[in-house]
Coordinates of C-alpha atoms and ligand atoms in Angstrom, one line a residue:
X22 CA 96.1 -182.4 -36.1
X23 CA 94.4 -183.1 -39.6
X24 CA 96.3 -183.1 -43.0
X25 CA 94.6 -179.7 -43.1
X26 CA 96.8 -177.9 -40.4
X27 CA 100.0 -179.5 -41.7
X28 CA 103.0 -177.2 -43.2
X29 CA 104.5 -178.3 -46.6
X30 CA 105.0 -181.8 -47.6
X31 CA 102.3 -181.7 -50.0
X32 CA 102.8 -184.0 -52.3
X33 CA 103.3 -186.7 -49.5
X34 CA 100.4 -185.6 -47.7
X35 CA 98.2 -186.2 -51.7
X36 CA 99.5 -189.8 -51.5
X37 CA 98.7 -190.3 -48.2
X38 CA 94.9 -188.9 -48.6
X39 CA 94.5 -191.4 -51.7
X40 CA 95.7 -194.2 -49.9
X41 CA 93.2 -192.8 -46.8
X42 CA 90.1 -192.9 -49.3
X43 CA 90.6 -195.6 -51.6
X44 CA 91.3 -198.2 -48.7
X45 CA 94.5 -199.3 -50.6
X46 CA 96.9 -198.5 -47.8
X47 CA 100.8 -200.1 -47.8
X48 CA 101.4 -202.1 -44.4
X49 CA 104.5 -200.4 -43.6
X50 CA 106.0 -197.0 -44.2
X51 CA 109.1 -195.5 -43.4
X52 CA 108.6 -192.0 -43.1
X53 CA 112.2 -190.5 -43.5
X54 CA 113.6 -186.9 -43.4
X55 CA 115.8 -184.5 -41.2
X56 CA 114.4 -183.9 -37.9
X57 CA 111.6 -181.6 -36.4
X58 CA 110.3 -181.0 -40.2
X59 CA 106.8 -182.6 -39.2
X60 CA 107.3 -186.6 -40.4
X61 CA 105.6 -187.6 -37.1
X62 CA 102.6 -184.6 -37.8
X63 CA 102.1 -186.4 -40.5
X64 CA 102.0 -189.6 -39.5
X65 CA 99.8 -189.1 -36.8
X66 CA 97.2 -187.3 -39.1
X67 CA 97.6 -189.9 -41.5
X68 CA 96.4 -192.8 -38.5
X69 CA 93.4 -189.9 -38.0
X70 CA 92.4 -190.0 -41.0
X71 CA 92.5 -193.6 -41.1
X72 CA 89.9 -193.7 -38.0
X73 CA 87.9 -191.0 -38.7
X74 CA 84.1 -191.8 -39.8
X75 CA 82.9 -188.7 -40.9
X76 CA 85.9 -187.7 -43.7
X77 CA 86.8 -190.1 -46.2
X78 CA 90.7 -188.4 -46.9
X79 CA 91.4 -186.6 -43.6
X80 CA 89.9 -186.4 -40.3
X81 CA 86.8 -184.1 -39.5
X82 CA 88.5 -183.0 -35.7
X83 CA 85.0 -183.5 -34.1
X84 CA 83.2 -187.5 -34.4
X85 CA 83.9 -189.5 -31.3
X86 CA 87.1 -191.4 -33.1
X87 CA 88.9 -187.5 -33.6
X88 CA 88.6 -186.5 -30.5
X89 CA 90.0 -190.0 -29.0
X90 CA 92.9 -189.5 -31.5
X91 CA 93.2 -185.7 -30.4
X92 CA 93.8 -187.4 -26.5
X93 CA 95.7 -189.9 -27.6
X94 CA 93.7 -192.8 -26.3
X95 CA 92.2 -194.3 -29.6
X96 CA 92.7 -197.8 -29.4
X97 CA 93.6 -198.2 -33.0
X98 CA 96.9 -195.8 -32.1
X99 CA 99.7 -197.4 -30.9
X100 CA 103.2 -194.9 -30.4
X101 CA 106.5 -196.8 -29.7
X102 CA 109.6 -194.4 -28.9
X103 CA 112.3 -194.5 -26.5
X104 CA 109.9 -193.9 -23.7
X105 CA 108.1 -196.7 -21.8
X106 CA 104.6 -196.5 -21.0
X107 CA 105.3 -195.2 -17.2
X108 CA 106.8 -192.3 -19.6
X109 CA 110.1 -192.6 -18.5
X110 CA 112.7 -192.1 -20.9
X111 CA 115.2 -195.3 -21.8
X112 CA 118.8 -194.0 -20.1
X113 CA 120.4 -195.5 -23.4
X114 CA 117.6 -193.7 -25.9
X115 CA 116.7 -196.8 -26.9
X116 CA 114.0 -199.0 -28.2
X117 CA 113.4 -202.1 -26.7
X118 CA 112.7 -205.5 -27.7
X119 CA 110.0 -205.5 -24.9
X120 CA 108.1 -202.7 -26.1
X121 CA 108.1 -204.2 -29.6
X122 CA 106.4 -207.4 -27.8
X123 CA 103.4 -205.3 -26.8
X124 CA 102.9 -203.8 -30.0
X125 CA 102.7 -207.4 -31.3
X126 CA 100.5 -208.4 -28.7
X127 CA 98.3 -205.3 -29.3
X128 CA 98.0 -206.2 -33.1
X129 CA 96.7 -209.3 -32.3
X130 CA 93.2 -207.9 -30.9
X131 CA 90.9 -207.3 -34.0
X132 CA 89.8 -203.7 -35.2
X133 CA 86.1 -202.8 -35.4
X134 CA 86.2 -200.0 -37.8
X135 CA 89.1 -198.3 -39.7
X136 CA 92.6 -199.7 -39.2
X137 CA 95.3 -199.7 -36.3
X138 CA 98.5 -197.9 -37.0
X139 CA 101.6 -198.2 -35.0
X140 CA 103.8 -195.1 -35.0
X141 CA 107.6 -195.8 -34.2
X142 CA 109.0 -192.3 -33.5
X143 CA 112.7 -192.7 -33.6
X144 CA 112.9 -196.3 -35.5
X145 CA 116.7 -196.0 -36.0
X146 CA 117.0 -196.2 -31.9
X147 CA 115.4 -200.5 -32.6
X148 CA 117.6 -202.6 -30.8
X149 CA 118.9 -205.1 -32.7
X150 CA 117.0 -208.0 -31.4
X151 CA 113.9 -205.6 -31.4
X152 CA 114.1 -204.8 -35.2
X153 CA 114.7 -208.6 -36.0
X154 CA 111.5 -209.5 -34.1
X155 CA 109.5 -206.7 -35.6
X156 CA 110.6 -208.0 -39.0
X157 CA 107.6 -210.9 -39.9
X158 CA 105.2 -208.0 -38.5
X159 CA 106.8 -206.0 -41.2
X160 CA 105.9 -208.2 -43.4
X161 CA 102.7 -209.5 -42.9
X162 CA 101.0 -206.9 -40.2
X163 CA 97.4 -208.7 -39.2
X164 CA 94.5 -207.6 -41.4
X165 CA 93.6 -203.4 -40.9
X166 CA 96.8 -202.5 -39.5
X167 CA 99.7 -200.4 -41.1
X168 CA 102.9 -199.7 -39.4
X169 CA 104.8 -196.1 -39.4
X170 CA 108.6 -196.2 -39.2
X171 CA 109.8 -193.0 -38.7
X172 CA 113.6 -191.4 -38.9
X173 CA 115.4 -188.8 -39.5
X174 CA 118.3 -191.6 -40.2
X175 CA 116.8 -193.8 -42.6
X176 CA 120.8 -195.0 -43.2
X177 CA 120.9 -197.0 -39.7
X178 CA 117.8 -198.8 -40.3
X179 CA 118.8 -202.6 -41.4
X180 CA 118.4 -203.3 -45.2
X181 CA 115.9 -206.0 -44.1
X182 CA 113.7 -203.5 -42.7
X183 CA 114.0 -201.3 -45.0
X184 CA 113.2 -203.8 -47.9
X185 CA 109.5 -204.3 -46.2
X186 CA 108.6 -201.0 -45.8
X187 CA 107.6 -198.3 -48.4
X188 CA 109.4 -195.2 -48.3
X189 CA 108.8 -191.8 -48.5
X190 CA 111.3 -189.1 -48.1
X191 CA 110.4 -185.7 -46.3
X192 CA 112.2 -182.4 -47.3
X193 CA 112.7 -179.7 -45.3
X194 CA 110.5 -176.9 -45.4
X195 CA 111.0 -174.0 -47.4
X196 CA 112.3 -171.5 -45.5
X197 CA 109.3 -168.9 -46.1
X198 CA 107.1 -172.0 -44.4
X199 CA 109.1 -172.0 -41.2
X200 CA 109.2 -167.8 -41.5
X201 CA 105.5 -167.6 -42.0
X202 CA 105.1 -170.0 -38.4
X203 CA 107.5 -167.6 -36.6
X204 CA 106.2 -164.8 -37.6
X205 CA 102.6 -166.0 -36.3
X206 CA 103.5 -168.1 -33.9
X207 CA 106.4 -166.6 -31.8
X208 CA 106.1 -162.9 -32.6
X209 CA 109.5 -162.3 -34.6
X210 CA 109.5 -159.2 -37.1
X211 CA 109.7 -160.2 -40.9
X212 CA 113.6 -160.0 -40.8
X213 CA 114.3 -161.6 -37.8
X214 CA 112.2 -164.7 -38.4
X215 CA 113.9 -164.8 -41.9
X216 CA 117.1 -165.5 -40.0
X217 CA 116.0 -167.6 -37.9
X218 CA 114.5 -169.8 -40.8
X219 CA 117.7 -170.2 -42.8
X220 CA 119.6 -171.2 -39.8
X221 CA 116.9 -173.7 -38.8
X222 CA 117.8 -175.7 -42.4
X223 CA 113.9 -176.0 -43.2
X224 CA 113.1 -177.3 -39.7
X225 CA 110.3 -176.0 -37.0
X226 CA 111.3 -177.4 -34.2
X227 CA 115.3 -176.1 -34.1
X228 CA 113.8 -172.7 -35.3
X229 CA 111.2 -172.8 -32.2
X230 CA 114.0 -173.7 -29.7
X231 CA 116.4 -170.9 -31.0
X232 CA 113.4 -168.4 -30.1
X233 CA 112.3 -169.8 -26.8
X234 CA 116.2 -170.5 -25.4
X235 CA 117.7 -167.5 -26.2
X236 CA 119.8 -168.5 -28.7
X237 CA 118.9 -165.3 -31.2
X238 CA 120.0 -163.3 -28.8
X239 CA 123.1 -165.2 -27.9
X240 CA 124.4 -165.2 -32.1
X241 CA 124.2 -161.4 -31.4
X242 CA 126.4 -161.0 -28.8
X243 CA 128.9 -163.7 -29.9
X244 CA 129.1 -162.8 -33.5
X245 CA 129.3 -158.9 -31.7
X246 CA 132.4 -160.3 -29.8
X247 CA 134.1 -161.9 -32.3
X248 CA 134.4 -159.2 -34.7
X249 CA 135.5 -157.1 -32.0
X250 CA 138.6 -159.4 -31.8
X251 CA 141.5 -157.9 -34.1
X252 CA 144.9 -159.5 -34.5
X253 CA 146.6 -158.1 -31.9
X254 CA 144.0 -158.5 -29.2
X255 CA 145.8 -162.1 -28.7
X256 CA 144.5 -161.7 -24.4
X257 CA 140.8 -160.9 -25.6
X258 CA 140.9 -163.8 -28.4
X259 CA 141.8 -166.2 -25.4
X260 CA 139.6 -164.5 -23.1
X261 CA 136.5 -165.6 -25.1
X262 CA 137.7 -169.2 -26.4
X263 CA 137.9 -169.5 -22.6
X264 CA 134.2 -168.3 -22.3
X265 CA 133.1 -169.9 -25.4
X266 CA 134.2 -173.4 -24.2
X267 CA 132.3 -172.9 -20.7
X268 CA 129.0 -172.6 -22.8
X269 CA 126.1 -174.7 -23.2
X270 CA 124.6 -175.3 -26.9
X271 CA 128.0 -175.0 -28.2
X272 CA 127.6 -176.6 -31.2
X273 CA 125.0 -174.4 -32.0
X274 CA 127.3 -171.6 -31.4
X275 CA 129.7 -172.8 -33.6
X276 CA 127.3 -173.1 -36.4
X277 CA 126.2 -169.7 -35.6
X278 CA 129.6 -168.4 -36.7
X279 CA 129.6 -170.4 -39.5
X280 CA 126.6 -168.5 -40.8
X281 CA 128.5 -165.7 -40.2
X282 CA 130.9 -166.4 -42.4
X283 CA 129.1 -168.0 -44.9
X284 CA 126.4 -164.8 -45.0
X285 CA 130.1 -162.8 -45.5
X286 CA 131.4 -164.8 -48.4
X287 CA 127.9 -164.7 -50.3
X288 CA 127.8 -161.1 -49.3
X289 CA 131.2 -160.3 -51.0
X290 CA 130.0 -162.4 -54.2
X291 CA 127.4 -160.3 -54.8
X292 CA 124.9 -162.6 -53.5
X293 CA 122.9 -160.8 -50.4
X294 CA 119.5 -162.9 -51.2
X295 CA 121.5 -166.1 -50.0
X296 CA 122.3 -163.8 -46.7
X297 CA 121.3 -166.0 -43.4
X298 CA 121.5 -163.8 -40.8
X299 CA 119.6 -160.7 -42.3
X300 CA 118.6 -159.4 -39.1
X301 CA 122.1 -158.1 -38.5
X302 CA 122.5 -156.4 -41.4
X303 CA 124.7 -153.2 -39.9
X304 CA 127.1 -155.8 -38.6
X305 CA 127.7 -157.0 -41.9
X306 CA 128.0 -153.6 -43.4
X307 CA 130.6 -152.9 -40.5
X308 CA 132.6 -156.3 -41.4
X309 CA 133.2 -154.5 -44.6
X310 CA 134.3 -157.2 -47.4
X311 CA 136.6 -159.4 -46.8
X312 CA 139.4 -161.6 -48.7
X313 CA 137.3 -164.4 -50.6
X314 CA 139.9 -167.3 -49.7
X315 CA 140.6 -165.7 -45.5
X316 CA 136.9 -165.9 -45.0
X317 CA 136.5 -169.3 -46.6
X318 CA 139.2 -170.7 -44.9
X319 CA 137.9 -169.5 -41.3
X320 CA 134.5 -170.9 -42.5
X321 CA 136.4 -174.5 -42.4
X322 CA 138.6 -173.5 -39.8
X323 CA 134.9 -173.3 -37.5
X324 CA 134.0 -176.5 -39.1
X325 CA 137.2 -178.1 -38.2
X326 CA 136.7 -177.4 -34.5
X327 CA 133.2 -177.8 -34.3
X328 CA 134.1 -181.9 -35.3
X329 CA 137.5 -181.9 -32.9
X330 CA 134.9 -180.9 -30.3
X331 CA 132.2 -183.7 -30.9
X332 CA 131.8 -187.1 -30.3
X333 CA 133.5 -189.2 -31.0
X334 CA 136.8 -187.6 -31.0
X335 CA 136.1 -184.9 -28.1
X336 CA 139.3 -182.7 -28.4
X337 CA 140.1 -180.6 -25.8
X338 CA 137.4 -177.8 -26.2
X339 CA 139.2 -174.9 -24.6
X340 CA 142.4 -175.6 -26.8
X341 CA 141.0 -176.5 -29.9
X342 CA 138.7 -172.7 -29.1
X343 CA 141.8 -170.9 -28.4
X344 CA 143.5 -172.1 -31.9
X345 CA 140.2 -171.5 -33.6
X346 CA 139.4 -167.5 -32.1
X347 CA 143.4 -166.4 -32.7
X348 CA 143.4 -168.2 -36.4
X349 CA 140.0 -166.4 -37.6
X350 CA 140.9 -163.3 -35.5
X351 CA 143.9 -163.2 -37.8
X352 CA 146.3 -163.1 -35.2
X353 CA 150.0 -164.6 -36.2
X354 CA 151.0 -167.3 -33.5
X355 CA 153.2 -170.1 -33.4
Ligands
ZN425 ZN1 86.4 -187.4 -37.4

């Protein structure tokens, strides 16, 4: 993909182009931002237009360099991630001190025209002894190359690394950006692809997956469920905790709910534009207003559970459900 076909990130993209046609190009990036916003789009773009004879700033998508790029077979490409080159994935999702060696050795041959770029996809997963011996290529890559760090956790890199490298951040994209791809891409109405968007925090690859693995359709019928729950159903509030545990994505699910309640609390401030899930309007009219501090405190009471449940402290899930369902269904236990 050229810069061209790119969504947002424009101002890093207008860098990126001046560096392209002026030939003054830094010799290592790190390209950080949350994931599945398009760091690595851009990245690979960036190593097209790079290559690419015919355009000075981006790439044209047609010379003989393009469509080597577009196959992934340019020689002046080089993509480390947590995949070796028989494509299987490393069991630990790591990157290995091995696969740094062969980017080193592929560095060493000289580049005919435009410049070599290594992409690291993933650069936080460096093992230890792979980011130390990456570090004097770092620093001084061999003449026409430029290396690409990229991470959504910039944090975990080592200060020595980071210290080399020139960073730029990526935001996540604005929410009508990742409506505007649904909308053409994946055939969601106007209102559902809005929702979608905002519960996606700015990033087309979650959005994408809540589409294609039904996900939409399963906020529906939870949120559906739990506000069918009142505080005497104390059978049907254990009943789903029981259910909810059993499912897969779960954390999702749990952050579902806690767009539910957020969407309530901005809804009973007088605040429907900040409304996330504005496909399911009717059930918000149905949940009526609620108390400012109950809904608030069931917003943390999700949150609360949702950590208990994950790594590394992996509470008990059905339990720490069954507290969650009977506190936020208002039921009185003890
Ligand atoms: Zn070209």
């Amino acid at each position: 993909m050229s810069f061209g076909g790119i969504l947002g990130h424009a101002r890093e993209i207008e860098i990126l182009k001046g560096a392209a046609s002026s030939g003054h190009v830094a010799h290592a990036f790190v390209f950080a931002g949350p994931d599945g916003i398009g760091k690595k789009l851009v990245a690979t773009a960036f190593a097209r237009a790079l290559n690419c004879r015919v355009s000075p700033d981006d790439s044209c998508g047609a010379c003989a360099d393009c469509s080597m790029m577009d196959s992934s077979v340019h020689p002046n490409l080089i993509e480390v991630c947590p995949v070796d080159k028989d494509g299987e994935k490393d069991p630990e999702g790591l990157i290995r001190i091995s696969q740094i060696r062969e980017v080193q050795n592929a560095l060493r041959f000289r580049v005919d025209s435009g410049m070599k770029v290594v992409i690291v996809d993933g650069a936080d997963r460096l093992v230890p002894q792979a980011a130390n011996a990456f570090l004097k290529t770092l620093e001084e890559p061999p003449p026409g190359s430029v290396i690409i760090l990229v991470t959504s956790k910039a944090s975990e890199l080592l200060a020595t690394i980071l210290s080399r490298c020139q960073r730029m951040n990526f935001r996540p994209l604005p929410d009508e950006a990742v409506k505007g791809f649904l909308v053409e891409n994946k055939g969601l109405s106007p209102n559902e692809a809005g929702a979608v968007a905002r519960l996606s925090g700015g990033s087309i690859s979650r959005a994408a997956l809540f589409v294609d693995d039904g996900s939409l359709q399963k906020r529906k019928e939870v949120i559906e469920r739990l506000s069918s729950i009142g505080p005497s159903d104390t059978a049907e509030a254990l009943k789903f905790a029981e259910e909810l545990s059993k499912t897969d994505g779960l954390d999702d699910v749990l952050e579902f709910i806690k767009s539910w309640y957020r969407d309530r609390i901005v809804a009973s401030e007088g605040a429907p534009y900040l409304i996330a899930n504005n496909d399911m309007e009717r059930h918000l009219k149905d949940a009526g207003v609620g108390e400012f501090n109950r809904l608030c405190s069931s917003f943390w009471a999700v949150e609360e559970a949702r950590k208990a449940i994950a790594p590394p402290r992996y509470a008990n899930k059905q339990l720490t459900l069954e507290v969650l369902i009977l506190k936020v269904s208002g039921a009185h236990f003890m």
